[in-house]
Coordinates of C-alpha atoms in Angstrom, one line a residue:
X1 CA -8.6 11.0 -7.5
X2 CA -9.5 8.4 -5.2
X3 CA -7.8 8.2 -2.1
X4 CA -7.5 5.8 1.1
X5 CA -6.2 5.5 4.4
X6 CA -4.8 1.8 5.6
X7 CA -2.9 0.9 8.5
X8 CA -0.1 -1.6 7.8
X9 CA -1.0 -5.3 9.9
X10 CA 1.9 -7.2 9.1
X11 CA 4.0 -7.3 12.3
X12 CA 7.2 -6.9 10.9
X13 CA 5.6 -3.9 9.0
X14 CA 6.0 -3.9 5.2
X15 CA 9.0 -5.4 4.0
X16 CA 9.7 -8.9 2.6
X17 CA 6.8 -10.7 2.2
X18 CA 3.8 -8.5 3.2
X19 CA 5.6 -5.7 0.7
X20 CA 6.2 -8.5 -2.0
X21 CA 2.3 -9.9 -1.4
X22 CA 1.4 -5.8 -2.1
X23 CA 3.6 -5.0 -4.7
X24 CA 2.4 -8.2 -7.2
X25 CA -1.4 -6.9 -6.5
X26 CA -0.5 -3.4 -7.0
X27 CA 0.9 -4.3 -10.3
X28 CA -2.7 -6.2 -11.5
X29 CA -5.0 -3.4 -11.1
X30 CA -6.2 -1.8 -13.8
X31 CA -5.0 1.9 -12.5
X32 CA -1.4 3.3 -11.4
X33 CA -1.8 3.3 -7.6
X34 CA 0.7 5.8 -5.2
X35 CA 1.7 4.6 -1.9
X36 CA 2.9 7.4 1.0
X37 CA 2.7 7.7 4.6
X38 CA 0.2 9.9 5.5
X39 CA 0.7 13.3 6.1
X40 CA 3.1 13.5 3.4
X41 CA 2.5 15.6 0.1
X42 CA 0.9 13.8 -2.6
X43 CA 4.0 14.1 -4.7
X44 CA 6.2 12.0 -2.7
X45 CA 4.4 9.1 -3.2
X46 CA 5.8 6.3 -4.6
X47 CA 4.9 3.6 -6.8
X48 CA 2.6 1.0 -5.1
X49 CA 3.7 -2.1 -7.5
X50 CA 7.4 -1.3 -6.9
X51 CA 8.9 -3.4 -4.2
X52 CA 11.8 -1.1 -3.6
X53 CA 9.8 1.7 -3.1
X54 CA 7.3 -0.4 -0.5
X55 CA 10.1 -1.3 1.5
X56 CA 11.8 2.1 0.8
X57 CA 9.1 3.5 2.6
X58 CA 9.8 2.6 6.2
X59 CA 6.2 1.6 7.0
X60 CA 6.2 -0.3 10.6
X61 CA 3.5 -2.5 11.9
X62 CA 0.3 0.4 12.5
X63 CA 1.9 2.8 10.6
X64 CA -1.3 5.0 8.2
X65 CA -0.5 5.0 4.2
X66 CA -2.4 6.9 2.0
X67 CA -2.9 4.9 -1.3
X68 CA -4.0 7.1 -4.3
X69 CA -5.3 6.0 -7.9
X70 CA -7.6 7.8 -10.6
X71 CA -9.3 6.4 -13.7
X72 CA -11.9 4.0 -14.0
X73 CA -11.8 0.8 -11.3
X74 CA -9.7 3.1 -8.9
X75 CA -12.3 3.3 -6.1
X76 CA -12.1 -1.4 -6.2
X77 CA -8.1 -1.2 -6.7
X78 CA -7.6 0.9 -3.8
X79 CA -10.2 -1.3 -1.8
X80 CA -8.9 -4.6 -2.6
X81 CA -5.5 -2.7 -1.8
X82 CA -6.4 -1.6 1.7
X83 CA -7.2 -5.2 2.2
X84 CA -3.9 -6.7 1.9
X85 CA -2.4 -4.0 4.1
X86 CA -4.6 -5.0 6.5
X87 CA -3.9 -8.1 6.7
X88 CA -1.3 -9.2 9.1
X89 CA 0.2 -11.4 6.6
X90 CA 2.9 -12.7 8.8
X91 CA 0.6 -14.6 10.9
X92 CA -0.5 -16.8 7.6

């Protein structure tokens, strides 16, 4: 399983926008990518491509999310992923 850390750029951390930008991506890789904060057991992730979950999650600006996937493309999703987390997306 592929695995990554991000920390979350967005000043208002992700919820709203930033969480809607992440959620739509999420949803057009090719694998099932998990969202959690890190620290926290790899079965309480969430869904990545669901926005309730995201904003569920309580992730403030800096705060580390592990994003997991496994199958082929996984190691590019999560990648591309970490990206957009670490983009501050309310400065755009």
């Amino acid at each position: 399983m592929a695995e990554r850390i991000a920390t979350i750029a967005s000043r208002v951390g992700l919820h709203a926008r930033p969480a809607s930008i992440f959620a739509e991506a999420a949803a057009e890789q090719p694998v099932e990518v998990t969202i959690a904060l890190e620290g926290e057991a790899p079965e309480e992730a969430l869904d990545a491509s669901s926005i309730l979950s995201l904003m569920g999650l309580g992730a403030e600006h800096g705060t580390k999310v592990v994003l997991r996937a496994e199958g082929d493309g996984a190691d590019a999703a999560l990648d591309a992923l970490v990206a957009i987390l670490e983009t501050d997306h309310d400065a755009e």
